[in-house]
CSV table of C-alpha atoms in Angstrom, one decimal:
chain,number,residue,atom,x,y,z
D,3,GLY,CA,-49.9,-60.5,-13.3
D,4,GLU,CA,-49.8,-63.7,-15.5
D,5,ASP,CA,-50.6,-66.8,-13.1
D,6,VAL,CA,-52.5,-69.5,-14.9
D,7,GLU,CA,-53.5,-72.1,-11.4
D,8,GLN,CA,-54.8,-75.5,-11.4
D,9,SER,CA,-54.9,-78.3,-8.5
D,10,LEU,CA,-52.1,-80.4,-8.5
D,11,PHE,CA,-53.6,-84.3,-8.5
D,12,LEU,CA,-57.2,-85.6,-9.2
D,13,SER,CA,-58.4,-89.4,-8.7
D,14,VAL,CA,-61.2,-91.2,-10.3
D,15,ARG,CA,-62.3,-94.1,-11.1
D,16,GLU,CA,-62.5,-95.6,-15.6
D,17,GLY,CA,-65.5,-94.8,-16.9
D,18,ASP,CA,-66.4,-92.2,-14.4
D,19,SER,CA,-65.9,-88.4,-15.9
D,20,SER,CA,-63.0,-85.9,-15.2
D,21,VAL,CA,-62.7,-82.2,-14.7
D,22,ILE,CA,-60.1,-80.3,-14.4
D,23,ASN,CA,-59.7,-76.8,-13.7
D,24,CYS,CA,-57.9,-73.8,-14.1
D,25,THR,CA,-58.1,-69.7,-13.8
D,26,TYR,CA,-56.6,-67.5,-15.8
D,27,THR,CA,-55.5,-63.8,-14.8
D,28,ASP,CA,-54.5,-62.2,-18.2
D,29,SER,CA,-58.2,-61.0,-19.7
D,30,SER,CA,-56.8,-60.7,-23.3
D,31,SER,CA,-55.9,-63.9,-23.2
D,32,THR,CA,-57.0,-64.9,-27.2
D,33,TYR,CA,-56.5,-68.8,-26.8
D,34,LEU,CA,-56.3,-71.2,-24.2
D,35,TYR,CA,-55.0,-74.7,-24.0
D,36,TRP,CA,-55.2,-77.9,-22.5
D,37,TYR,CA,-52.1,-79.9,-23.3
D,38,LYS,CA,-51.3,-83.7,-22.0
D,39,GLN,CA,-48.0,-84.3,-20.9
D,40,GLU,CA,-47.9,-88.5,-20.3
D,41,PRO,CA,-45.1,-90.3,-18.2
D,42,GLY,CA,-41.0,-89.1,-20.2
D,43,ALA,CA,-42.5,-87.6,-23.3
D,44,GLY,CA,-43.2,-84.0,-24.0
D,45,LEU,CA,-46.2,-82.4,-23.8
D,46,GLN,CA,-49.2,-82.9,-26.5
D,47,LEU,CA,-51.2,-80.2,-27.5
D,48,LEU,CA,-54.9,-81.7,-26.8
D,49,THR,CA,-57.6,-78.9,-27.8
D,50,TYR,CA,-57.6,-75.2,-27.6
D,51,ILE,CA,-60.4,-72.6,-27.2
D,52,PHE,CA,-61.0,-69.0,-28.9
D,53,SER,CA,-61.2,-66.5,-25.8
D,54,ASN,CA,-64.7,-65.6,-28.1
D,55,MET,CA,-66.1,-69.7,-27.5
D,56,ASP,CA,-67.7,-70.6,-24.6
D,57,MET,CA,-67.4,-74.4,-25.2
D,58,LYS,CA,-66.3,-76.6,-27.6
D,59,GLN,CA,-66.2,-80.1,-27.8
D,60,ASP,CA,-63.9,-83.3,-29.4
D,61,GLN,CA,-65.2,-86.9,-29.0
D,62,ARG,CA,-64.3,-87.5,-25.3
D,63,LEU,CA,-63.1,-84.0,-24.6
D,64,THR,CA,-65.8,-80.7,-23.6
D,65,VAL,CA,-63.9,-77.1,-23.1
D,66,LEU,CA,-65.7,-74.7,-21.3
D,67,LEU,CA,-64.9,-71.6,-20.7
D,68,ASN,CA,-66.1,-69.1,-18.6
D,69,LYS,CA,-64.7,-65.3,-19.6
D,70,LYS,CA,-65.7,-63.2,-16.9
D,71,ASP,CA,-64.4,-65.1,-14.5
D,72,LYS,CA,-61.8,-66.4,-15.8
D,73,HIS,CA,-62.3,-69.8,-15.6
D,74,LEU,CA,-61.0,-72.9,-18.0
D,75,SER,CA,-62.5,-76.6,-18.0
D,76,LEU,CA,-61.4,-79.1,-19.2
D,77,ARG,CA,-64.1,-82.1,-19.1
D,78,ILE,CA,-62.9,-86.3,-20.4
D,79,ALA,CA,-66.0,-88.2,-20.7
D,80,ASP,CA,-65.6,-92.3,-20.2
D,81,THR,CA,-62.0,-92.0,-18.5
D,82,GLN,CA,-59.7,-94.5,-19.3
D,83,THR,CA,-56.6,-95.7,-17.8
D,84,GLY,CA,-54.9,-94.1,-20.8
D,85,ASP,CA,-55.7,-90.7,-20.0
D,86,SER,CA,-54.0,-91.0,-16.6
D,87,ALA,CA,-51.1,-88.7,-17.6
D,88,ILE,CA,-50.8,-84.3,-16.4
D,89,TYR,CA,-52.1,-81.5,-17.6
D,90,PHE,CA,-51.8,-78.6,-18.9
D,91,CYS,CA,-53.6,-75.5,-19.2
D,92,ALA,CA,-52.1,-72.6,-20.9
D,93,GLU,CA,-52.7,-68.8,-22.4
D,94,LYS,CA,-51.6,-66.8,-24.5
D,95,PRO,CA,-51.9,-63.3,-23.6
D,96,GLN,CA,-52.3,-61.1,-26.9
D,97,ALA,CA,-49.0,-59.5,-25.9
D,98,GLY,CA,-45.8,-61.2,-26.6
D,99,THR,CA,-45.8,-65.0,-27.9
D,100,ALA,CA,-45.7,-66.2,-24.9
D,101,LEU,CA,-47.8,-69.3,-23.4
D,102,ILE,CA,-48.2,-69.1,-20.0
D,103,PHE,CA,-48.8,-72.8,-18.4
D,104,GLY,CA,-50.3,-73.7,-15.1
D,105,LYS,CA,-48.3,-76.3,-13.1
D,106,GLY,CA,-50.3,-79.2,-13.9
D,107,THR,CA,-52.8,-80.8,-13.3
D,108,THR,CA,-51.9,-84.9,-12.3
D,109,LEU,CA,-54.9,-87.2,-13.5
D,110,SER,CA,-54.4,-90.9,-11.7
D,111,VAL,CA,-57.0,-93.5,-13.1
D,112,SER,CA,-57.9,-96.1,-11.1
D,113,SER,CA,-59.6,-99.1,-12.7
S,17,GLU,CA,-44.0,-89.5,-32.4
S,18,THR,CA,-45.0,-85.4,-33.0
S,19,GLY,CA,-42.4,-84.3,-35.7
S,20,VAL,CA,-39.9,-82.9,-32.7
S,21,THR,CA,-36.8,-84.9,-31.8
S,22,GLN,CA,-34.6,-83.6,-28.7
S,23,THR,CA,-30.7,-84.9,-28.1
S,24,PRO,CA,-29.4,-86.2,-26.0
S,25,ARG,CA,-33.0,-87.8,-24.0
S,26,HIS,CA,-30.7,-88.1,-20.3
S,27,LEU,CA,-28.0,-85.9,-19.1
S,28,VAL,CA,-25.5,-85.8,-16.6
S,29,MET,CA,-23.0,-83.1,-16.0
S,30,GLY,CA,-21.6,-81.3,-13.8
S,31,MET,CA,-21.0,-78.0,-12.5
S,32,THR,CA,-18.2,-77.1,-15.1
S,33,ASN,CA,-18.5,-79.2,-17.6
S,34,LYS,CA,-19.7,-77.9,-21.0
S,35,LYS,CA,-22.8,-79.7,-23.3
S,36,SER,CA,-25.5,-79.3,-25.6
S,37,LEU,CA,-28.9,-80.2,-26.2
S,38,LYS,CA,-30.3,-80.5,-29.6
S,39,CYS,CA,-33.0,-80.3,-31.2
S,40,GLU,CA,-34.9,-80.4,-34.6
S,41,GLN,CA,-38.0,-80.4,-36.4
S,42,HIS,CA,-39.2,-81.9,-39.5
S,43,LEU,CA,-42.4,-80.0,-39.7
S,44,GLY,CA,-41.1,-77.4,-41.8
S,45,HIS,CA,-42.0,-74.9,-39.1
S,46,ASN,CA,-40.6,-71.2,-38.9
S,47,ALA,CA,-40.6,-71.4,-35.3
S,48,MET,CA,-38.7,-72.9,-32.3
S,49,TYR,CA,-38.6,-72.8,-28.7
S,50,TRP,CA,-36.6,-74.2,-25.7
S,51,TYR,CA,-38.9,-75.0,-22.3
S,52,LYS,CA,-37.5,-75.6,-18.9
S,53,GLN,CA,-39.9,-78.1,-17.0
S,54,SER,CA,-39.1,-78.0,-12.9
S,55,ALA,CA,-40.9,-80.1,-10.2
S,56,LYS,CA,-44.0,-78.4,-9.4
S,57,LYS,CA,-43.6,-74.8,-11.0
S,58,PRO,CA,-45.6,-74.1,-14.1
S,59,LEU,CA,-43.5,-74.8,-17.7
S,60,GLU,CA,-41.1,-71.9,-18.3
S,61,LEU,CA,-40.5,-70.0,-21.6
S,62,MET,CA,-36.9,-69.6,-22.2
S,63,PHE,CA,-36.1,-68.3,-26.1
S,64,VAL,CA,-38.5,-68.4,-28.6
S,65,TYR,CA,-36.8,-68.2,-32.4
S,66,SER,CA,-38.5,-67.2,-35.3
S,67,LEU,CA,-37.0,-67.4,-39.1
S,68,GLU,CA,-33.6,-68.5,-37.3
S,69,GLU,CA,-33.7,-64.6,-35.4
S,70,ARG,CA,-34.0,-64.8,-31.4
S,71,VAL,CA,-37.4,-62.9,-30.8
S,72,GLU,CA,-37.8,-63.5,-26.8
S,73,ASN,CA,-35.6,-64.2,-24.5
S,74,ASN,CA,-36.8,-64.4,-20.8
S,75,SER,CA,-34.2,-63.2,-18.4
S,76,VAL,CA,-32.7,-66.2,-18.6
S,77,PRO,CA,-28.8,-66.6,-17.3
S,78,SER,CA,-26.0,-66.2,-19.7
S,79,ARG,CA,-25.3,-69.7,-18.6
S,80,PHE,CA,-27.4,-71.0,-21.0
S,81,SER,CA,-26.8,-70.0,-25.3
S,82,PRO,CA,-29.4,-71.1,-27.5
S,83,GLU,CA,-28.3,-70.9,-32.0
S,84,CYS,CA,-30.4,-71.7,-34.3
S,85,PRO,CA,-28.2,-72.6,-37.5
S,86,ASN,CA,-31.2,-72.5,-39.3
S,87,SER,CA,-35.1,-72.7,-39.3
S,88,SER,CA,-34.5,-77.1,-38.7
S,89,HIS,CA,-32.5,-77.1,-35.5
S,90,LEU,CA,-32.1,-75.4,-32.3
S,91,PHE,CA,-29.3,-76.0,-29.7
S,92,LEU,CA,-29.3,-74.6,-26.2
S,93,HIS,CA,-25.7,-74.7,-24.9
S,94,LEU,CA,-25.1,-75.3,-21.3
S,95,HIS,CA,-21.6,-73.8,-18.9
S,96,THR,CA,-21.5,-73.5,-15.0
S,97,LEU,CA,-24.9,-74.5,-14.6
S,98,GLN,CA,-26.1,-74.7,-11.3
S,99,PRO,CA,-27.9,-78.3,-8.8
S,100,GLU,CA,-30.7,-75.6,-9.6
S,101,ASP,CA,-31.0,-75.8,-12.9
S,102,SER,CA,-31.9,-79.5,-13.4
S,103,ALA,CA,-35.3,-80.3,-15.3
S,104,LEU,CA,-36.4,-81.4,-18.0
S,105,TYR,CA,-35.4,-78.9,-20.9
S,106,LEU,CA,-38.3,-78.7,-23.9
S,107,CYS,CA,-38.0,-78.1,-27.2
S,108,ALA,CA,-41.6,-76.9,-29.2
S,109,SER,CA,-41.6,-75.6,-33.1
S,110,SER,CA,-44.8,-74.0,-34.5
S,111,GLN,CA,-45.9,-73.1,-38.3
S,112,GLY,CA,-44.6,-69.1,-36.7
S,113,ASP,CA,-44.7,-67.8,-34.0
S,114,SER,CA,-48.4,-66.1,-33.0
S,115,ALA,CA,-50.7,-67.6,-30.8
S,116,LEU,CA,-52.8,-69.1,-34.2
S,117,TYR,CA,-50.2,-72.0,-34.7
S,118,GLU,CA,-50.6,-75.2,-32.3
S,119,GLN,CA,-47.1,-75.7,-31.0
S,120,TYR,CA,-45.6,-78.9,-31.6
S,121,PHE,CA,-43.3,-80.0,-28.3
S,122,GLY,CA,-40.5,-82.7,-28.2
S,123,PRO,CA,-39.8,-85.6,-26.1
S,124,GLY,CA,-37.5,-83.7,-23.7
S,125,THR,CA,-33.9,-83.7,-22.1
S,126,ARG,CA,-34.1,-84.9,-18.9
S,127,LEU,CA,-30.5,-82.9,-17.5
S,128,THR,CA,-28.9,-83.7,-13.7
S,129,VAL,CA,-26.3,-81.2,-12.7
S,130,THR,CA,-25.1,-82.8,-9.7
């Protein structure tokens, strides 16, 4: 099957690191993505990783991919209140054009 | 601003109404998408258009009818909807329809069916 699983909520304090986890099932997935959705807005692509990589860093964001366990994580360093949003993990299977999304993790950052 | 606009932003309609959602992209992209976002469910792909041809239809009920008159515009025509169709409908576009291309999303239309 094609399922992407994420925990629904994460709460952190400002300045701490946030780690959002995701598991997927399709081992043929070529790309894996993290999208951010702020209240009242559409999805914004934060970062993506190609399936032959195991880590990608982009400023405060670090993506780790464990292809053996089909586990993807997004680490946000020095989390700010502006990072409060819903974060969606998505995979792109080799077949078809569709992205398969998880249900999203709501990140709440308190000051 | 992502370069993808959607109108209206909010829509309330009765089950017997007919309405249309509009999406416009100003990015010169060739592929456009409709997604449905319901509370506590994963984002669901509904339709994909590439170069104005429908390339994917994910078993969407016929009460949803897409139209892509040109590569910049995408419509979703709605008729005789059900209350469970209430959701946020997101439009996206990308340069092509393969995984190589990032999808840019619009802000969505919040649809409530009464």
